[in-house]
Amino acid sequence: MDKMSTLEYINQMFPTEASLSGIEPLMQKIQSEIRRVDAGILAAVRQQSNSGTKAKEDLAAATHAVEELTYKIREIKTKAEQSEMMVQEICRDIKKLDFAKKHITSTITALHRLTMLVSAVEQLQFMASKRQYKEAAAQLEAVNQLCSHFEAYRDIPKITELREKFKSIKQILKSHVFSDFSSLGTGKESEETNLLQHLSDACLVVDALEPSVREELVNNFCSRELTSYEQIFEGAELAKLDKTERRYAWIKRRMRTNEEIWKIFPTSWLVPYRLCIQFCKKTRKQLEGILDNMKEKPDVATLLMALQRTLEFEDELAEKFGGGTQSREIGNEIEEIGRQNNSQSASDIRKKYEKKLAAHQGSENEEKDGNKDLSAPGAGFNFHGIISSCFEPHLIVYIELEEKTLMENLEKLVQEETWDVEEGSQNNVLSSSMQLFLIIKRSLKRCSALTKSQTLYNLFKVFQRVLKAYATKLFGRLPKGGTGIVAAATGMDGQIKTSDRDERVICYIVNSSEYCHKTSGELAESVSKIIDSQFADRVDMSEVQDEFSAVITKSLVTLVHGLETKFDAEMAAMTRVPWGTLESVGDQSGYVNGINMILSSSIPVLGSLLSPIYFQFFLDKLASSAGPRFYMNIFKCKQISETGAQQMLLDTQAVKTILLEIPSLGRQTSGAAGYSKFVSREMSRAEALLKVILSPVDSVADTYRALLPEGTPMEFQRILELKGLKKSDQQSILDDFNKGSPAISRPSSAAPVGQSMAPAPPASTVPAISNPASAGFITSREDVLTRAAALGRGAATTGFKRFLALTEAAKDRKDGPFRKLFNA
């Protein structure tokens, strides 16, 4: 047992009195177990005592055995040393004989090689004098190998003499070979049939000589071959830009004609390859001189033709010798400009990124191979740009022509623009926008096929100017406000009138600007991939995109101003209603219906043409304009009676409902929640103003401070005028208003209508009142508000009952002073 309790054990063994009869048998069993355990302990003690004695005896025996082993090892070591000394004594004489044999063998070998070297040098001298190149090449290899054995004997006079003689023989061979090769290309090869074979054998000698001899021979041959080229094309007749193509025809014809003759050179010498490199360098130098010495700007057509032929020649060389081939995916990058991303399939996207991955891996491989010998074909020498780069500083005339052409095309596109889109079009973008980018893509293709350096960057700057000009054209197409003396005299100065067609055109301008904003970014991305890396970081379209963003903002603001101008007639009709003489409250007024008709006509079109983000921006601007304008228009009315205020309050609710239904009307409800709060907040001020007008004269100041805490004394005075009070009566109320102003806690902004029906804030948010007068003021204010709310409820007309039905949900809320406005 882990935890033994004696008492629990006894109680478990003897739970009852009857069980106590078993104590004696149990005691006997326990005594027997104790005796058995004592016997086991005694036996274990005795066994342990015997084991200790035996262990001591075993340890002593092991120690003695180790001592004997150590003694025997020492004896063996001593005998081994004696044996080694005996062997050294026996082998001492044999070692001397071995060294003697080695020296004699080395001497015999050296004398034999010296004999061979002397004989080989004599034979080589004879072969050199007879110009036996094939045999001399093999002999050169043998002499070189024999000389390598005598590097340690350089100070011996005989060896020095032989080395100098061998050096002079190699010089003689070099001069003979160079002399024989000078006849190549002079026509002797056709007269002497064995000349080519003779020169082919001479190449073997050159290979056996130092590498510098081969380099010198190849350079001399290439220079001699290009001497006639320099003489021909430095003349006044052919030293012209329009004769550039004839230069490349000359070298291609030369290589084709002499192809069989040049086979005498070993392929490892790369003679045609080196000849083309020298030709390119000389051609570049001559073309630079022609371009720099021009007194006038070169003809663009001639310049581009020369550049095109040069690029084609460089492509041919790169293909022939396999070095520095250009990527041909530039066209694909340009074609992707302006494509709709949502039209791409999964396979298209996968292929696009596979190409990017392959290009990335290819660039890494090029970096790894960067240390290869550039003089070998396919090892990294880049023929692209070796000649054509000299045209770069002079292509400014080409850029000027491109800019002129693009600007003319832009003017033509804008003039031919119908400012409408075809029915069924998905993007609702003006054709001039898409056509402009097609023209830009063609221009980019032309330039990227010619150069990817400074000129391409200059063309990109031209694209920026063209797109900015197009943004200016779109901006200029927007409807403008009235200006001048007539507009000022008629009150139309600054107002923007927009027809239904104008609204559609503005939407097309917004969509086109969005398309240009997006596509210009894609254009910059494509150019940055094509252009040289030193210019890639400077390729940026942010300024152009800002221009189109400004056009979008101005267009949407113009839409709002256009609707505001359409509202002018309805706002004027509102001020002409005889609010002071209305006898009963009816359905919503005519100007409300007019506002509804304007919005019902315009909003569905705008919602179908604008994207959700821009339609939401338009709604926010419209809400921030319509609410305050309606509020200020109430002040433009003449005297408003109690019945007139009730009718106007009903109209206000109807206008708010119309404004709240605009997202549904435009079939774009994604941002309707925020817009609804915005409209409710703006229209709540007009409702509060009308409730102030409805209040009794004796409590109008308190009601104004409660419902419009941000109001001004001038507005309050205008409210008194709307109520029809005389000047004398107004003054006393104004005095009371000015005295009581500090008693009101003014929030930062007016509460929306939806919030005005909510319970009053808790008592903890109300500032403490320090004197009883203020407390009496609050009490009296609640009573005044209650009386103000009761006014007008006696008008038992159908229209006012409809208004009361709109506020039925607020009747049961009695936990705040403002709710008393709706209490029966």
CSV table of C-alpha atoms in Angstrom, one decimal, residues 333-564:
chain,number,residue,atom,x,y,z
A,333,GLU,CA,5.1,42.9,-73.3
A,334,ILE,CA,3.8,45.7,-75.5
A,335,GLU,CA,0.7,43.8,-76.6
A,336,GLU,CA,-0.3,43.4,-73.0
A,337,ILE,CA,-0.7,47.1,-72.6
A,338,GLY,CA,-4.4,48.0,-72.3
A,339,ARG,CA,-5.7,44.5,-72.2
A,340,GLN,CA,-8.6,43.8,-69.8
A,341,ASN,CA,-7.3,41.7,-67.0
A,342,ASN,CA,-10.7,40.0,-66.4
A,343,SER,CA,-10.6,38.5,-69.8
A,344,GLN,CA,-7.5,36.5,-69.2
A,345,SER,CA,-8.0,32.8,-68.7
A,346,ALA,CA,-6.1,30.8,-66.1
A,347,SER,CA,-3.9,29.3,-68.8
A,348,ASP,CA,-3.0,32.8,-70.1
A,349,ILE,CA,-1.9,33.9,-66.7
A,350,ARG,CA,0.1,30.7,-66.2
A,351,LYS,CA,1.9,31.1,-69.5
A,352,LYS,CA,2.6,34.7,-68.7
A,353,TYR,CA,4.3,33.9,-65.4
A,354,GLU,CA,6.1,30.9,-66.9
A,355,LYS,CA,7.7,33.3,-69.5
A,356,LYS,CA,8.7,35.6,-66.7
A,357,LEU,CA,10.3,32.8,-64.7
A,358,ALA,CA,12.2,31.6,-67.8
A,359,ALA,CA,13.4,35.1,-68.5
A,360,HIS,CA,14.6,35.4,-64.9
A,361,GLN,CA,16.4,32.1,-65.1
A,362,GLY,CA,18.0,33.1,-68.4
A,363,SER,CA,19.3,36.3,-66.9
A,364,GLU,CA,20.8,34.3,-64.0
A,365,ASN,CA,22.5,32.0,-66.5
A,366,GLU,CA,23.9,35.0,-68.3
A,367,GLU,CA,25.4,36.4,-65.1
A,368,LYS,CA,27.0,33.0,-64.4
A,369,ASP,CA,28.5,32.9,-67.9
A,370,GLY,CA,29.8,36.5,-67.6
A,371,ASN,CA,33.4,35.4,-67.0
A,372,LYS,CA,33.7,33.6,-70.3
A,373,ASP,CA,36.2,34.6,-72.9
A,374,LEU,CA,34.4,37.3,-75.0
A,375,SER,CA,36.6,36.6,-78.0
A,376,ALA,CA,35.0,33.2,-78.6
A,377,PRO,CA,31.7,32.9,-80.4
A,378,GLY,CA,28.8,32.1,-78.2
A,379,ALA,CA,30.7,33.0,-75.1
A,380,GLY,CA,28.9,36.2,-74.3
A,381,PHE,CA,30.2,38.7,-76.9
A,382,ASN,CA,27.2,40.9,-77.8
A,383,PHE,CA,27.2,42.1,-81.4
A,384,HIS,CA,24.0,44.1,-80.6
A,385,GLY,CA,24.8,47.8,-80.3
A,386,ILE,CA,28.5,47.4,-81.5
A,387,ILE,CA,27.6,49.7,-84.5
A,388,SER,CA,24.1,50.9,-83.9
A,389,SER,CA,24.9,52.6,-80.6
A,390,CYS,CA,26.6,55.4,-82.5
A,391,PHE,CA,23.2,56.5,-83.9
A,392,GLU,CA,21.9,57.1,-80.4
A,393,PRO,CA,22.9,60.7,-79.9
A,394,HIS,CA,21.5,61.7,-83.3
A,395,LEU,CA,18.0,60.1,-82.9
A,396,ILE,CA,16.5,63.3,-81.5
A,397,VAL,CA,15.1,64.1,-84.9
A,398,TYR,CA,13.3,60.8,-84.8
A,399,ILE,CA,11.8,61.6,-81.4
A,400,GLU,CA,10.7,65.1,-82.7
A,401,LEU,CA,9.0,63.4,-85.6
A,402,GLU,CA,7.3,60.8,-83.4
A,403,GLU,CA,6.0,63.6,-81.0
A,404,LYS,CA,4.7,65.6,-84.0
A,405,THR,CA,2.9,62.6,-85.4
A,406,LEU,CA,1.4,61.6,-82.0
A,407,MET,CA,0.2,65.2,-81.4
A,408,GLU,CA,-1.4,65.3,-84.9
A,409,ASN,CA,-3.0,62.0,-84.3
A,410,LEU,CA,-4.3,63.2,-81.0
A,411,GLU,CA,-5.9,66.3,-82.5
A,412,LYS,CA,-7.4,64.2,-85.2
A,413,LEU,CA,-8.8,61.7,-82.7
A,414,VAL,CA,-10.4,64.4,-80.6
A,415,GLN,CA,-11.9,66.2,-83.7
A,416,GLU,CA,-13.4,62.9,-84.9
A,417,GLU,CA,-14.6,61.8,-81.5
A,418,THR,CA,-18.4,61.4,-81.3
A,419,TRP,CA,-18.3,61.6,-77.5
A,420,ASP,CA,-20.5,58.5,-77.5
A,421,VAL,CA,-19.9,54.8,-77.3
A,422,GLU,CA,-21.4,51.9,-79.3
A,423,GLU,CA,-24.4,50.2,-77.8
A,424,GLY,CA,-23.5,47.0,-76.0
A,425,SER,CA,-20.0,48.2,-75.1
A,426,GLN,CA,-18.8,46.7,-71.8
A,427,ASN,CA,-16.3,49.4,-70.7
A,428,ASN,CA,-18.2,52.6,-71.8
A,429,VAL,CA,-14.8,54.1,-72.9
A,430,LEU,CA,-14.4,56.7,-75.6
A,431,SER,CA,-12.9,55.3,-78.8
A,432,SER,CA,-10.3,58.1,-78.8
A,433,SER,CA,-8.8,56.7,-75.6
A,434,MET,CA,-8.3,53.2,-77.0
A,435,GLN,CA,-7.2,54.5,-80.4
A,436,LEU,CA,-4.6,56.7,-78.7
A,437,PHE,CA,-3.0,53.9,-76.8
A,438,LEU,CA,-3.0,51.7,-80.0
A,439,ILE,CA,-1.0,54.5,-81.7
A,440,ILE,CA,1.3,54.7,-78.7
A,441,LYS,CA,1.9,51.0,-78.7
A,442,ARG,CA,2.8,51.1,-82.4
A,443,SER,CA,5.2,53.9,-81.7
A,444,LEU,CA,6.7,52.0,-78.8
A,445,LYS,CA,7.1,48.9,-81.1
A,446,ARG,CA,8.9,51.0,-83.7
A,447,CYS,CA,11.3,52.5,-81.2
A,448,SER,CA,12.0,49.4,-79.2
A,449,ALA,CA,13.0,47.6,-82.5
A,450,LEU,CA,15.6,50.4,-83.0
A,451,THR,CA,17.0,51.2,-79.6
A,452,LYS,CA,16.4,50.5,-75.9
A,453,SER,CA,18.5,53.3,-74.5
A,454,GLN,CA,18.3,57.1,-74.2
A,455,THR,CA,16.1,57.4,-77.3
A,456,LEU,CA,13.4,55.0,-75.9
A,457,TYR,CA,13.4,57.0,-72.6
A,458,ASN,CA,13.0,60.2,-74.6
A,459,LEU,CA,10.1,58.7,-76.4
A,460,PHE,CA,8.6,57.7,-73.1
A,461,LYS,CA,8.7,61.4,-72.1
A,462,VAL,CA,6.9,62.1,-75.3
A,463,PHE,CA,4.2,59.6,-74.3
A,464,GLN,CA,3.8,61.5,-71.0
A,465,ARG,CA,3.3,64.8,-72.8
A,466,VAL,CA,0.8,63.3,-75.2
A,467,LEU,CA,-1.2,61.7,-72.5
A,468,LYS,CA,-1.2,65.0,-70.5
A,469,ALA,CA,-2.4,66.8,-73.6
A,470,TYR,CA,-5.2,64.2,-73.9
A,471,ALA,CA,-6.2,64.7,-70.3
A,472,THR,CA,-6.3,68.5,-71.0
A,473,LYS,CA,-8.6,67.7,-74.0
A,474,LEU,CA,-10.9,65.7,-71.8
A,475,PHE,CA,-10.9,68.4,-69.2
A,476,GLY,CA,-11.8,71.0,-71.8
A,477,ARG,CA,-14.8,68.9,-73.0
A,478,LEU,CA,-16.5,69.2,-69.6
A,479,PRO,CA,-19.4,71.7,-69.5
A,480,LYS,CA,-18.4,75.1,-68.2
A,481,GLY,CA,-20.3,77.5,-66.0
A,482,GLY,CA,-21.7,80.7,-67.4
A,483,THR,CA,-19.3,83.7,-67.5
A,484,GLY,CA,-19.4,87.3,-68.6
A,485,ILE,CA,-21.7,90.3,-68.1
A,486,VAL,CA,-24.9,88.5,-69.3
A,487,ALA,CA,-24.4,85.6,-67.0
A,488,ALA,CA,-23.7,87.9,-64.1
A,489,ALA,CA,-26.8,89.9,-64.8
A,490,THR,CA,-29.0,86.9,-65.0
A,491,GLY,CA,-27.6,85.3,-61.9
A,492,MET,CA,-26.2,82.4,-63.9
A,493,ASP,CA,-22.5,83.2,-63.3
A,494,GLY,CA,-20.6,80.0,-62.4
A,495,GLN,CA,-23.6,77.8,-62.8
A,496,ILE,CA,-23.2,74.7,-65.0
A,497,LYS,CA,-26.0,73.5,-67.2
A,498,THR,CA,-26.0,69.9,-68.3
A,499,SER,CA,-28.3,68.1,-70.6
A,500,ASP,CA,-28.9,64.4,-70.5
A,501,ARG,CA,-26.3,63.9,-73.3
A,502,ASP,CA,-23.9,66.1,-71.3
A,503,GLU,CA,-24.3,63.7,-68.3
A,504,ARG,CA,-23.6,60.7,-70.5
A,505,VAL,CA,-20.5,62.4,-72.0
A,506,ILE,CA,-19.2,63.2,-68.5
A,507,CYS,CA,-19.6,59.6,-67.5
A,508,TYR,CA,-17.7,58.5,-70.6
A,509,ILE,CA,-15.0,61.0,-69.7
A,510,VAL,CA,-14.8,59.5,-66.2
A,511,ASN,CA,-14.5,56.0,-67.6
A,512,SER,CA,-12.0,57.0,-70.3
A,513,SER,CA,-9.9,58.8,-67.7
A,514,GLU,CA,-10.0,55.7,-65.5
A,515,TYR,CA,-8.9,53.6,-68.5
A,516,CYS,CA,-6.1,56.0,-69.3
A,517,HIS,CA,-5.0,56.0,-65.6
A,518,LYS,CA,-4.8,52.2,-65.6
A,519,THR,CA,-3.3,51.8,-69.1
A,520,SER,CA,-0.6,54.4,-68.6
A,521,GLY,CA,0.6,52.5,-65.5
A,522,GLU,CA,0.7,49.3,-67.7
A,523,LEU,CA,2.6,51.3,-70.3
A,524,ALA,CA,5.2,52.4,-67.8
A,525,GLU,CA,5.6,48.8,-66.5
A,526,SER,CA,6.1,47.5,-70.1
A,527,VAL,CA,8.7,50.2,-70.9
A,528,SER,CA,10.6,49.5,-67.7
A,529,LYS,CA,10.9,45.9,-68.7
A,530,ILE,CA,12.1,46.7,-72.3
A,531,ILE,CA,14.4,49.7,-71.6
A,532,ASP,CA,18.0,49.4,-70.5
A,533,SER,CA,18.4,48.9,-66.7
A,534,GLN,CA,20.1,52.3,-66.2
A,535,PHE,CA,16.8,54.0,-67.3
A,536,ALA,CA,14.3,51.6,-65.8
A,537,ASP,CA,14.1,53.3,-62.4
A,538,ARG,CA,13.3,56.7,-64.1
A,539,VAL,CA,10.3,55.3,-66.0
A,540,ASP,CA,7.3,56.7,-64.0
A,541,MET,CA,3.7,57.6,-65.0
A,542,SER,CA,2.6,59.0,-61.7
A,543,GLU,CA,2.3,62.6,-63.0
A,544,VAL,CA,0.1,61.5,-65.9
A,545,GLN,CA,-2.0,59.4,-63.6
A,546,ASP,CA,-2.5,62.4,-61.4
A,547,GLU,CA,-3.7,64.4,-64.4
A,548,PHE,CA,-6.4,61.8,-65.2
A,549,SER,CA,-7.3,61.5,-61.5
A,550,ALA,CA,-7.9,65.3,-61.5
A,551,VAL,CA,-10.1,64.9,-64.6
A,552,ILE,CA,-12.1,62.2,-62.9
A,553,THR,CA,-12.6,64.4,-59.8
A,554,LYS,CA,-13.5,67.5,-61.9
A,555,SER,CA,-16.0,65.4,-64.0
A,556,LEU,CA,-17.8,64.1,-60.9
A,557,VAL,CA,-18.0,67.5,-59.3
A,558,THR,CA,-19.4,68.8,-62.7
A,559,LEU,CA,-22.1,66.2,-62.6
A,560,VAL,CA,-23.1,67.4,-59.1
A,561,HIS,CA,-23.1,71.0,-60.2
A,562,GLY,CA,-25.2,70.1,-63.2
A,563,LEU,CA,-27.8,68.5,-61.0
A,564,GLU,CA,-27.7,71.5,-58.7
